[in-house]
Amino acid sequence: MNFIIQEPESIVCMVELLDKCEPTCQAEIWSIFTAILKKSVRNLQACTEVGLIQQVLHRISTTDSMIADLLVDMLGVLASYSITVKELKLFFSKLQGEKGQWPRHAVKLLSVLKYMAHRNGPDSFFSFPGKNAAAIALPPIARWPYQNGFTFHTWIRMDPLNNINVDKDKPYLYCFRTSKGMGYSAHFVGSCLIVTSLKSKGKGFQHCVKYDFKPQKWYMVTLVHVYNRWKNSEISCFVNGELASFGDIAWFVNTSDTFDKCFLGSSETADVNRVFCGQMGAVYLFGEALSAAQILAIYQLGPGYQGTFKYKAESDLLFAEHHKTLLYDGKLSSSISFTYNPCATDAQLCLESSPKDNASIFVHSPHALMLQDVKAVVTHSVQSGIHSIGGMQVLFPLFAQLDYCRPSSQEPDTSVCCTLLSFMMELLKNSVAMQEQVLACKGFLVIGYTLEKSSKMHVTRPVLDIVLAFSRYLSNLQNGIYLLKQLCDHIMFNPAIWIHAPTKVQLMLYTYLATEFISTVTIYNAVRRVGTVLQIMHTLKYYYWVVNPHDCSGVIPKGVDGPRPNQKEILSLRAFLLLFIKQLIMKDHGVKEDELQSILNYLLTMHEDENLIDVLQLLVALMSEHPGTMVQAFDQRNGIRVMYKLLASKNEGIRVQALKVMGYFLKSLSPKRKSEVMLTHGLFSLLTERLMLHSNPFTMTTYNSLFEILTEQICTQVIHKQHPDPDSNVKIVNPRKFLLCAALLS
């Protein structure tokens, strides 16, 4: 029934004894021991004090596979609670492979990383053992702050010894009373919290907060007493920043007596049924009733916050500007009556840590005392440990080992990449400092390069899911723009990483880029528009070609040293890439000349019809939808020359699309500019010559395109049958087309 480890030193004896036991016996004990660890934080603290992580890491490479699985499971539980710098260095040393092989059980050890990044609760807290008289005793309070109301605030986690005495136990969160029994308290009954205000001995008011407080879970509890002079006063109870309960309560205790029975985690009697059993974060008493907005802002700071709301730069978290204003406008800081936090302790003494300028409410020294076995516990997160051993760079050598095999296998393990990436992304999500580190050392460039050089079997659907999830996270993050740029440039827009991945993975990536990614608001600040269009055009040319461009175009193709999507799949992927380019160009309602130049360069240097047709169709769509800016840019960059190159194509589809581009171009030009472009160089005559190259037979499709230019009524759709008879509104705009048609018809 009582599963709390009483003698931490005996853990060392147990480990040494297990070295001599049979594997089945070891397995049974380790599995039971891990279950015990999960039951209580006090057990985890006992293991941390004797350095169990270090002892297990020294043994893991010599154990058999079954025991290694159990030890890794236990290490995950311990490391998510606390891991020191020394232990972290030892952990990474156990992952260092050589001669193309991981050390024994190293891949299993990697899974511990998944647990490390997921931490709940603060790094430091007060630990209450639930023993008789185990509480924090506050010094006498001369006068209770009531003029503006008051607010009690802390983070708690209930960690009961057992569930046998649930009906009898009434663990107290706090008790602030005079020697006559008048004052304020809050205690738990089952999973409910009862807030009490005693105005005279035995007479008072109670308010029940009907919230299901579950054991082993952290909650932010904020109890706000609002004082009203002329009507009933009120109480509001907030859990995790949200209002859980409120009501009227005549709570003002009218007394000049000293509050000399003040305890955190116990009643004034401090008997075993009235003491708190669990963990408590930093405790605050504010001398005014905080607003709901202020409480929600405090919740954004998380359970680890222990400051006094003075300095904007003290938190390593990102939150909204309006929350920052509420937190650091000076009101919260000046209203702190007292605060105790587990980092500000000296042996059993709790140092009161409110700002020096705030008036003291205590009779004498404001410092409190931890009684019995109440401890201030400081744990070490993996985030702080990673900073101490060199930051995010320590992970990069592990990416370089992606192609290493397990000692018993000839194939690389595809789960490694996913594990490393998810660990890295979790670290980045929780720390601005880590994000700045990755930016400074170009982390995504390094990872992109290792993924490019490693076996393509690592680029799996789970890996893409992590990348896309992180992209979504960064695109919603105010300060995530620069990191998103790096992620895009070196991973998401890098075709060398994706070209050999399963087609479904590639399709998912490019669908995301062309739809969800392009529609986010912040993306526009993150993506360098022209650079991205150039990058995608390069991707189409060298990686996602439909027909190998080497023989005809002289382009040395890339992405040929592994499995590629088939032709049909390539066409689907190209469609999404071209849609992405189109959205990118159209987002600001205007093409940049360099973007159009990259499209024209592609059309000029590629000579395979299959590689040209869809890009040419994109150009037609852009010319029809954005004639204003497109035609001007097309004129500036002499796009008409590229169209005449395409008019010599053997493929009628290419010739027709080129004619449509010409049609949209001529339609939007002024008469003066049109004659300058077409007549100066005799381009109508040249058009005849070009079309005569392949005019046998001369088809209705080509005729329709020429008729559209003649009347300047161009449509994007290719018409193969006879066009409708023209009505009285149709005008002949380019009469020189008659000569061309006559020559072709003859």
XYZ file of C-alpha atoms in Angstrom:
746
model
C 0.000 0.000 0.000
C 2.779 2.436 0.876
C 5.018 2.533 -2.185
C 7.194 5.498 -1.144
C 10.949 4.794 -1.096
C 12.056 5.439 2.495
C 15.806 4.718 2.176
C 17.275 6.111 -1.084
C 20.714 4.569 -0.368
C 19.225 1.084 -0.659
C 18.546 1.748 -4.384
C 22.319 1.502 -4.992
C 22.400 -1.840 -3.149
C 19.468 -3.082 -5.254
C 21.264 -2.192 -8.512
C 24.467 -3.965 -7.437
C 22.501 -7.007 -6.281
C 20.625 -7.201 -9.602
C 23.969 -7.483 -11.438
C 24.259 -10.953 -9.907
C 20.676 -12.054 -10.678
C 19.221 -14.040 -13.564
C 17.779 -11.956 -16.459
C 14.185 -13.053 -15.713
C 14.561 -11.959 -12.084
C 16.114 -8.649 -13.177
C 13.298 -8.057 -15.664
C 10.622 -8.627 -13.025
C 12.230 -6.314 -10.481
C 12.987 -3.540 -12.976
C 9.411 -3.559 -14.315
C 7.959 -3.361 -10.764
C 10.499 -0.684 -9.812
C 9.571 1.463 -12.866
C 5.891 1.186 -11.887
C 6.798 2.372 -8.368
C 8.685 5.351 -9.804
C 5.632 6.444 -11.775
C 3.521 6.438 -8.598
C 5.177 9.403 -6.856
C 7.519 12.310 -7.497
C 9.175 11.562 -4.141
C 10.390 8.254 -5.573
C 11.824 10.018 -8.621
C 13.571 12.486 -6.319
C 15.052 9.609 -4.268
C 16.504 8.059 -7.462
C 17.847 11.435 -8.588
C 19.628 11.935 -5.246
C 21.520 8.617 -5.575
C 22.373 9.162 -9.273
C 20.428 6.167 -10.646
C 20.573 7.486 -14.261
C 24.361 7.384 -14.211
C 24.470 3.861 -12.776
C 22.012 2.523 -15.369
C 23.860 4.192 -18.280
C 27.129 2.554 -17.205
C 25.432 -0.873 -17.323
C 23.139 -0.643 -20.351
C 25.635 -1.688 -23.057
C 26.323 -4.992 -21.267
C 22.708 -6.029 -20.603
C 20.639 -8.320 -22.819
C 17.909 -6.962 -25.101
C 14.910 -7.585 -22.820
C 16.530 -5.869 -19.813
C 17.702 -2.988 -22.038
C 14.070 -2.304 -23.045
C 13.032 -2.085 -19.388
C 16.001 0.108 -18.451
C 15.280 2.476 -21.350
C 11.656 2.731 -20.200
C 12.836 3.599 -16.688
C 15.435 6.093 -17.968
C 12.647 7.861 -19.865
C 10.680 8.303 -16.632
C 13.746 9.535 -14.708
C 15.079 11.830 -17.460
C 11.718 13.556 -17.938
C 11.843 14.407 -14.205
C 15.465 15.535 -13.920
C 18.781 14.978 -15.702
C 22.035 16.695 -14.719
C 24.684 18.003 -17.107
C 27.023 15.157 -16.096
C 24.317 12.556 -16.820
C 23.456 14.203 -20.146
C 27.111 14.122 -21.257
C 27.296 10.435 -20.319
C 24.021 9.799 -22.204
C 25.353 11.361 -25.439
C 28.663 9.521 -25.089
C 26.694 6.241 -25.164
C 25.270 7.237 -28.587
C 28.602 7.854 -30.288
C 29.041 5.226 -32.990
C 32.123 4.187 -34.941
C 32.932 2.290 -38.137
C 29.371 2.705 -39.418
C 27.755 1.058 -36.386
C 25.740 2.318 -33.439
C 26.929 1.136 -29.989
C 24.930 -1.716 -28.470
C 21.374 -0.622 -27.495
C 22.126 2.968 -28.606
C 19.072 3.128 -30.911
C 16.894 2.035 -27.987
C 18.520 4.718 -25.828
C 17.565 7.335 -28.425
C 13.916 6.782 -27.568
C 14.666 8.310 -24.124
C 14.936 11.640 -25.982
C 11.175 11.495 -26.626
C 10.498 11.546 -22.880
C 13.178 14.116 -22.007
C 11.580 17.043 -23.838
C 8.101 16.434 -22.394
C 8.212 17.996 -18.959
C 5.186 18.887 -16.903
C 5.360 21.284 -14.036
C 8.120 23.559 -12.724
C 11.842 22.789 -12.463
C 11.746 23.600 -8.733
C 8.976 23.139 -6.167
C 8.189 22.551 -2.498
C 7.695 18.849 -1.731
C 5.208 18.037 1.031
C 5.520 14.428 2.335
C 2.063 14.266 3.996
C 3.510 13.590 7.467
C 2.324 14.988 10.779
C 3.292 18.698 11.150
C 4.965 18.748 7.696
C 4.160 22.288 6.515
C 5.661 25.698 5.799
C 5.143 27.991 8.796
C 4.843 31.706 8.027
C 5.823 34.416 10.531
C 2.973 36.410 12.175
C 1.136 38.828 9.891
C 0.393 42.180 11.543
C -2.453 43.288 9.293
C -4.204 41.345 6.550
C -4.435 43.192 3.204
C -8.153 43.640 2.517
C -8.770 47.219 1.326
C -8.460 46.239 -2.360
C -9.293 42.563 -1.882
C -6.570 39.918 -2.027
C -5.486 37.011 -4.243
C -3.783 33.745 -3.306
C -1.911 32.141 -6.209
C 0.203 29.015 -6.719
C 0.713 25.852 -8.806
C -0.061 22.546 -7.072
C 0.145 18.834 -7.775
C -1.525 16.384 -5.405
C 0.544 13.277 -4.785
C -1.373 11.285 -2.114
C 0.302 8.363 -0.350
C -2.744 6.185 -0.983
C -6.474 6.451 -1.552
C -7.543 4.694 1.648
C -8.332 7.750 3.789
C -10.002 9.857 1.103
C -13.061 10.448 3.323
C -11.019 11.382 6.416
C -8.269 13.401 4.730
C -8.781 17.133 4.354
C -5.423 18.356 3.058
C -5.043 22.123 3.471
C -3.664 24.340 0.733
C -3.196 27.243 3.151
C -4.389 28.499 6.515
C -4.052 32.130 7.663
C -5.695 32.575 11.086
C -5.470 34.444 14.377
C -5.034 32.664 17.731
C -8.834 33.063 18.167
C -9.409 30.993 15.005
C -10.529 33.888 12.768
C -9.145 34.108 9.237
C -8.950 32.372 5.882
C -8.175 28.868 4.655
C -8.623 26.522 1.711
C -8.666 22.721 1.883
C -9.502 19.767 -0.346
C -12.320 17.303 0.255
C -12.019 14.492 -2.265
C -11.377 16.293 -5.553
C -13.127 19.548 -4.552
C -11.586 22.654 -3.015
C -13.353 24.386 -0.098
C -12.508 28.046 0.572
C -13.338 29.134 4.134
C -13.629 32.550 5.801
C -14.114 32.461 9.619
C -15.370 35.789 11.061
C -15.589 34.575 14.646
C -14.966 31.294 16.393
C -17.051 28.625 14.685
C -18.934 31.138 12.469
C -18.037 31.795 8.884
C -18.676 31.194 5.199
C -17.579 28.464 2.848
C -17.425 28.315 -0.924
C -17.007 24.999 -2.742
C -15.001 24.961 -5.973
C -16.516 22.005 -7.827
C -13.529 21.211 -9.984
C -12.149 17.715 -10.451
C -8.570 18.056 -9.152
C -6.902 14.825 -10.225
C -3.777 13.499 -8.479
C -0.398 13.490 -10.321
C -1.375 16.539 -12.368
C -0.254 20.168 -12.106
C -2.899 22.897 -11.707
C -2.623 26.658 -11.379
C -4.945 27.684 -8.538
C -5.824 31.372 -8.088
C -8.353 32.402 -5.433
C -9.536 36.019 -5.722
C -11.362 37.741 -2.831
C -13.130 40.912 -3.998
C -13.973 43.342 -1.190
C -17.143 45.462 -1.638
C -17.827 48.081 1.058
C -21.587 48.489 0.499
C -22.695 45.075 -0.711
C -21.730 41.412 -0.375
C -18.136 40.708 -1.207
C -17.294 38.089 -3.801
C -14.941 35.197 -4.377
C -13.700 33.996 -7.783
C -11.753 30.774 -8.172
C -9.589 30.288 -11.248
C -8.015 26.981 -12.301
C -5.400 27.040 -15.089
C -6.200 30.681 -15.837
C -9.939 30.107 -16.371
C -12.827 30.898 -14.058
C -13.944 27.657 -12.382
C -16.318 29.000 -9.714
C -17.550 32.272 -8.207
C -20.061 33.460 -5.628
C -20.902 35.974 -2.877
C -19.075 35.573 0.416
C -19.118 37.887 3.430
C -15.464 37.291 4.033
C -14.112 40.413 5.675
C -12.640 39.366 9.021
C -12.882 42.507 11.160
C -10.052 42.086 13.652
C -6.970 43.933 14.798
C -5.430 40.697 16.134
C -2.213 39.391 14.661
C -2.548 36.491 12.199
C -0.110 34.217 14.034
C -1.337 30.798 12.838
C -0.235 30.967 9.200
C 0.738 27.839 7.284
C 1.181 26.708 3.691
C 0.190 23.064 3.135
C -1.480 22.509 6.508
C -4.148 23.688 8.984
C -3.178 25.232 12.351
C -3.487 21.766 13.975
C -1.087 20.254 11.355
C -2.291 16.695 12.101
C -1.687 13.973 9.528
C -5.215 14.249 8.059
C -4.909 18.016 7.540
C -1.525 18.283 5.807
C -1.006 18.639 2.086
C 0.699 15.733 0.347
C 2.258 16.625 -3.001
C 4.137 19.451 -4.662
C 3.654 23.203 -4.680
C 5.296 25.809 -6.909
C 6.058 29.424 -6.012
C 3.370 30.901 -3.708
C 2.090 34.474 -4.060
C -0.269 36.618 -2.008
C -1.322 39.780 -3.871
C -2.785 42.681 -1.888
C -5.512 43.262 -4.446
C -8.143 41.325 -6.397
C -6.557 40.372 -9.706
C -8.611 40.569 -12.897
C -9.364 37.570 -15.149
C -7.089 39.056 -17.838
C -4.161 39.350 -15.402
C -4.641 35.752 -14.242
C -4.738 34.438 -17.818
C -1.527 36.378 -18.554
C 0.168 34.822 -15.480
C -0.909 31.376 -16.740
C 1.023 32.010 -19.979
C 4.229 32.211 -17.913
C 3.849 28.545 -17.017
C 4.412 26.642 -13.764
C 8.144 27.382 -13.618
C 7.753 31.143 -13.128
C 9.134 32.436 -9.802
C 9.821 36.126 -10.490
C 8.168 39.287 -9.259
C 6.731 40.572 -12.595
C 9.392 43.258 -12.981
C 11.451 42.430 -16.068
C 10.019 41.726 -19.532
C 13.055 39.733 -20.645
C 13.039 37.291 -17.712
C 10.941 34.602 -19.424
C 12.184 32.371 -22.239
C 8.649 31.950 -23.594
C 6.830 33.723 -26.388
C 3.485 35.270 -25.620
C 1.245 38.054 -26.879
C 2.105 41.720 -26.418
C -1.127 42.467 -24.492
C -0.200 39.762 -21.970
C 3.259 41.320 -21.548
C 1.649 44.695 -20.861
C -0.596 43.227 -18.141
C 2.286 41.356 -16.531
C 4.934 44.072 -16.517
C 3.038 47.367 -16.132
C 4.126 47.475 -12.465
C 0.689 46.805 -10.918
C 1.286 43.100 -10.258
C 4.756 43.701 -8.874
C 3.702 46.468 -6.487
C 0.710 44.479 -5.185
C 2.733 41.422 -3.991
C 2.269 41.152 -0.209
C 4.498 38.091 0.074
C 5.987 35.402 -2.163
C 7.970 32.254 -1.380
C 9.700 30.191 -4.027
C 11.688 26.960 -3.763
C 14.853 28.471 -5.275
C 15.076 31.126 -2.567
C 15.767 28.871 0.426
C 18.590 28.440 2.929
C 18.507 24.986 4.550
C 14.962 24.905 6.057
C 14.478 28.666 5.837
C 12.189 30.039 3.058
C 13.246 33.550 2.087
C 10.433 36.017 1.405
C 11.102 37.397 -2.085
C 8.684 40.268 -2.786
C 10.133 43.535 -4.241
C 12.044 45.630 -1.653
C 9.849 48.694 -2.218
C 6.656 46.852 -1.190
C 5.467 47.509 2.365
C 5.823 44.486 4.676
C 2.654 43.020 6.212
C 4.621 40.960 8.774
C 5.197 41.748 12.461
C 8.957 41.082 12.182
C 11.232 39.090 9.806
C 9.170 37.886 6.810
C 10.997 34.571 6.230
C 9.121 31.276 6.619
C 10.230 27.873 7.890
C 9.895 24.434 6.262
C 8.913 21.992 9.022
C 9.534 18.244 9.279
C 10.444 16.746 5.886
C 9.145 19.553 3.664
C 11.860 20.135 1.035
C 12.640 22.664 -1.622
C 13.443 20.441 -4.626
C 15.396 21.704 -7.641
C 15.380 19.491 -10.750
C 17.334 19.894 -13.993
C 15.539 20.007 -17.321
C 17.090 18.702 -20.520
C 16.806 22.237 -21.947
C 19.150 23.689 -19.320
C 21.443 20.630 -19.629
C 21.730 20.973 -23.426
C 22.695 24.649 -23.015
C 25.505 23.624 -20.688
C 27.038 21.034 -23.044
C 27.122 23.214 -26.147
C 23.538 23.781 -27.200
C 21.674 22.277 -30.140
C 24.951 21.544 -31.954
C 25.386 18.382 -29.865
C 22.572 16.800 -31.895
C 24.163 17.395 -35.313
C 26.739 14.554 -35.075
C 23.816 12.168 -34.441
C 22.218 13.232 -37.737
C 25.537 12.369 -39.392
C 25.081 8.797 -38.038
C 21.713 8.204 -39.724
C 23.159 5.533 -42.029
C 24.821 3.640 -39.164
C 23.497 0.118 -38.555
C 22.704 -1.654 -35.307
C 25.335 -4.248 -34.322
C 22.937 -7.072 -35.254
C 21.605 -5.539 -38.495
C 22.839 -4.668 -41.974
C 20.190 -1.993 -42.601
C 20.033 1.566 -41.135
C 17.212 2.169 -38.666
C 14.593 4.505 -40.189
C 13.158 5.511 -36.799
C 16.341 7.393 -35.805
C 15.716 10.441 -38.017
C 12.161 10.777 -36.744
C 13.264 10.518 -33.088
C 16.022 13.125 -33.473
C 13.821 15.572 -35.387
C 10.875 15.311 -32.979
C 13.227 15.831 -29.986
C 14.796 18.862 -31.648
C 11.430 20.378 -32.576
C 10.121 19.928 -29.007
C 13.199 21.695 -27.620
C 12.748 24.555 -30.079
C 9.066 24.934 -29.239
C 9.833 25.474 -25.554
C 12.777 27.846 -25.791
C 13.499 31.094 -27.615
C 17.194 30.744 -26.750
C 17.329 27.388 -28.551
C 15.638 28.902 -31.601
C 18.255 31.665 -31.703
C 20.995 29.035 -31.402
C 19.679 27.079 -34.394
C 19.444 30.322 -36.375
C 22.983 31.351 -35.509
C 24.582 27.998 -36.349
C 22.336 27.445 -39.432
C 20.980 24.253 -37.894
C 18.466 23.468 -40.645
C 21.193 23.841 -43.271
C 23.248 21.186 -41.447
C 20.246 18.860 -41.046
C 19.176 19.410 -44.667
C 22.697 18.560 -45.835
C 22.858 15.344 -43.765
C 19.405 14.271 -45.005
C 20.555 14.945 -48.581
C 23.677 12.814 -48.162
C 22.046 10.013 -46.149
C 20.016 7.102 -47.475
C 16.626 8.296 -48.714
C 14.882 5.599 -46.694
C 15.007 8.039 -43.749
C 12.659 10.487 -45.473
C 9.415 8.893 -44.308
C 5.860 10.088 -43.713
C 6.461 10.596 -39.925
C 9.521 12.761 -40.749
C 7.426 14.895 -43.113
C 4.654 15.136 -40.474
C 7.166 16.586 -37.987
C 8.510 19.090 -40.554
C 4.987 20.224 -41.524
C 3.865 20.452 -37.887
C 6.862 22.616 -37.101
C 6.232 24.766 -40.180
C 2.649 25.351 -38.972
C 3.942 26.198 -35.491
C 6.493 28.711 -36.811
C 4.064 30.330 -39.267
C 1.775 31.146 -36.303
C 4.656 32.427 -34.204
C 5.333 36.137 -34.076
C 9.121 35.715 -33.934
C 9.304 32.503 -35.973
C 9.840 34.117 -39.391
C 13.620 33.762 -39.618
C 13.586 30.166 -38.435
C 10.794 29.394 -40.928
C 12.925 30.885 -43.733
C 15.754 28.536 -42.795
C 13.423 25.531 -42.585
C 11.960 26.349 -46.029
C 15.231 27.075 -47.826
C 17.194 24.090 -46.578
C 14.581 21.377 -45.972
C 11.090 22.014 -47.380
C 12.229 23.574 -50.683
C 15.220 21.242 -51.091
C 14.232 18.712 -53.811
C 17.366 16.607 -53.272
C 15.878 15.493 -49.922
C 12.431 14.576 -51.263
C 12.871 13.316 -54.850
C 13.537 9.680 -53.799
C 10.940 9.608 -51.003
C 7.698 7.649 -51.535
C 5.408 9.505 -53.966
C 2.697 9.898 -51.305
C 5.180 11.770 -49.108
C 6.165 14.102 -51.966
C 2.528 14.660 -52.911
C 1.673 15.533 -49.312
C 4.535 18.061 -49.105
C 3.732 19.837 -52.373
C -0.021 19.810 -51.700
C 0.703 21.504 -48.362
C 2.933 24.121 -50.035
C 0.382 24.928 -52.753
C -2.610 25.159 -50.386
C -2.262 25.583 -46.607
C 1.285 26.973 -46.539
C 0.720 29.682 -49.153
C -2.541 30.788 -47.523
C -1.021 31.673 -44.120
C -0.610 35.380 -43.503
C 2.897 35.419 -42.026
C 4.332 33.204 -44.731
C 4.727 36.208 -46.959
C 7.272 37.784 -44.648
C 9.125 34.485 -44.365
C 9.467 33.455 -48.001
C 11.678 35.479 -50.297
C 9.278 35.611 -53.215
C 11.639 35.948 -56.167
C 14.186 33.572 -54.654
C 11.515 30.942 -54.055
C 10.118 31.163 -57.608
C 13.671 30.767 -58.966
C 14.262 27.834 -56.607
C 11.064 26.034 -57.682
C 11.796 26.612 -61.393
C 15.252 25.101 -60.784
C 13.533 22.162 -59.036
C 11.269 21.580 -62.062
C 14.183 21.779 -64.477
C 16.705 19.549 -62.734
C 14.625 17.196 -60.541
C 10.991 16.966 -61.636
C 11.475 16.596 -65.385
C 8.946 14.456 -67.272
C 11.445 13.420 -69.962
C 15.188 13.255 -69.281
C 16.497 16.645 -70.552
C 20.104 15.519 -71.088
C 20.091 14.555 -74.786
C 17.881 17.280 -76.203
C 18.357 20.237 -73.835
C 21.853 19.423 -72.607
C 20.708 19.790 -68.987
C 22.482 17.370 -66.635
C 19.556 15.905 -64.663
C 19.628 15.359 -60.897
C 17.751 12.900 -58.750
C 18.604 9.926 -60.971
C 20.579 7.933 -58.372
C 17.539 6.397 -56.700
C 13.859 5.498 -57.187
C 11.798 8.269 -58.808
C 8.039 8.758 -59.192
C 6.724 7.505 -62.538
C 5.778 9.906 -65.346
C 2.138 10.203 -64.315
C 3.117 10.939 -60.694
C 5.742 13.478 -61.832
C 3.029 15.351 -63.767
C 0.852 15.517 -60.604
C 3.792 16.775 -58.530
C 4.671 19.376 -61.179
C 1.036 20.567 -61.151
C 1.273 21.339 -57.406
C 4.680 23.016 -57.784
C 3.354 25.209 -60.607
C 0.244 26.011 -58.570
C 2.565 27.056 -55.704
C 4.484 29.372 -58.085
C 1.234 30.829 -59.436
C -0.121 31.523 -55.931
C 3.201 33.051 -54.917
C 3.268 35.382 -57.935
C -0.404 36.331 -57.666
C -0.471 36.897 -53.896
C 0.683 40.503 -54.167
C -1.239 41.144 -57.422
C 1.739 41.660 -59.600
C 4.627 39.749 -61.089
C 8.222 40.735 -60.374
C 10.343 40.887 -63.542
C 12.884 38.383 -62.199
C 10.114 35.866 -61.571
C 8.909 36.139 -65.164
C 12.524 35.956 -66.347
C 13.000 32.608 -64.552
C 9.895 31.218 -66.343
C 11.104 32.561 -69.726
C 14.603 31.140 -69.110
C 13.060 27.735 -68.469
C 11.016 27.905 -71.711
C 14.076 29.028 -73.641
C 16.514 26.381 -72.401
C 14.236 23.320 -72.299
C 13.456 21.622 -75.617
C 11.323 18.585 -74.664
C 7.628 19.177 -75.291
C 6.604 17.166 -72.220
C 8.820 19.356 -70.002
C 7.493 22.571 -71.558
C 3.736 22.295 -71.925
C 2.626 22.754 -68.277
C 5.003 25.700 -67.670
C 3.699 27.323 -70.867
C 0.124 26.775 -69.637
C 1.098 28.536 -66.375
C 2.336 31.512 -68.421
C -0.962 31.623 -70.357
C -2.914 31.567 -67.067
C -0.793 34.383 -65.605
C -1.149 36.500 -68.786
C -4.932 36.087 -68.778
C -5.434 36.687 -65.049
C -2.897 39.492 -64.510
C -2.478 41.273 -67.854
C -1.686 44.619 -66.207
C 1.659 43.694 -64.659
C 2.414 40.584 -66.714
C 2.319 42.284 -70.132
C 4.542 45.129 -68.960
C 7.103 42.700 -67.523
C 6.798 40.467 -70.610
C 7.562 43.482 -72.827
C 10.498 44.611 -70.687
C 12.070 41.141 -70.750
C 11.496 40.561 -74.502
C 9.271 37.559 -73.840
C 8.064 37.668 -77.461
C 11.450 36.249 -78.557
C 10.888 33.148 -76.414
C 7.442 32.670 -77.979
C 8.980 32.674 -81.487
C 11.398 29.952 -80.345
C 8.390 27.879 -79.206
C 6.480 28.507 -82.461
C 9.098 26.381 -84.223
C 8.105 23.358 -82.109
C 6.857 20.204 -83.845
C 4.157 19.883 -81.181
C 0.984 21.727 -82.115
C -0.017 21.995 -78.429
C 3.147 24.024 -77.719
C 2.580 26.235 -80.786
C -1.044 26.937 -79.834
C -0.131 27.878 -76.235
C 2.635 30.195 -77.558
C 0.060 31.840 -79.863
C -2.263 32.382 -76.898
C 0.542 34.087 -74.929
C 1.149 36.302 -77.983
C -2.581 37.044 -78.200
C -2.818 38.190 -74.565
C 0.371 40.229 -75.037
C -0.871 42.053 -78.177
C -4.341 42.583 -76.701
C -2.964 44.603 -73.778
C -0.418 46.703 -75.713
C -1.180 50.229 -76.878
C -1.486 50.558 -80.713
C 1.754 52.541 -80.836
C 3.759 49.983 -78.829
C 2.158 47.120 -80.781
C 3.371 48.498 -84.127
C 6.834 49.154 -82.598
C 7.120 45.544 -81.445
C 5.545 43.741 -84.425
C 6.315 45.903 -87.475
C 9.828 47.140 -86.729
C 11.215 43.615 -86.959
C 8.613 42.227 -89.387
C 7.314 39.813 -86.775
C 4.019 39.088 -88.590
C 6.049 37.812 -91.586
C 8.294 35.826 -89.258
C 5.183 34.326 -87.659
C 4.126 33.077 -91.125
C 7.540 31.496 -91.664
C 7.494 29.819 -88.270
C 4.055 28.319 -88.686
C 4.876 27.210 -92.274
C 7.596 24.930 -90.834
C 4.959 22.496 -89.547
C 1.744 23.540 -91.311
C 1.106 20.258 -93.060
C -1.703 19.666 -92.320
C -2.934 23.098 -91.154
C -5.534 22.297 -88.435
C -8.648 23.976 -87.123
C -6.945 24.251 -83.663
C -4.162 26.489 -85.025
C -6.674 28.417 -87.159
C -8.833 29.145 -84.090
C -5.801 30.486 -82.195
C -4.929 32.790 -85.128
C -8.566 33.918 -85.361
C -8.453 34.801 -81.630
C -5.398 37.022 -82.298
C -7.099 38.552 -85.365
C -10.089 39.647 -83.267
C -8.193 39.829 -79.908
C -10.854 37.704 -78.196
C -8.496 35.191 -76.587
C -9.532 32.447 -74.191
C -7.304 30.096 -72.179
C -9.224 27.067 -73.418
C -7.898 25.330 -76.570
C -10.749 24.981 -79.133
C -10.431 22.075 -81.599
C -13.759 22.459 -83.450
C -14.948 25.372 -85.577
C -15.424 28.505 -83.499
C -18.897 30.099 -83.251
C -19.763 32.544 -86.023
C -18.700 36.073 -85.071
C -21.480 38.545 -84.245
C -21.630 42.290 -84.978
C -19.510 43.122 -81.891
C -16.428 41.302 -83.211
C -13.843 43.642 -84.714
C -10.782 42.847 -86.796
C -7.904 44.257 -84.746
C -4.801 42.715 -86.332
C -5.625 42.630 -90.098
C -2.123 41.388 -90.971
C -3.297 37.999 -89.684
C -5.305 37.662 -92.973
C -2.057 37.398 -94.941
C -0.782 34.751 -92.535
C -3.995 32.677 -92.731
C -4.075 32.970 -96.518
C -0.476 31.754 -96.801
C -1.166 28.809 -94.480
C -4.465 27.889 -96.150
C -2.894 27.916 -99.614
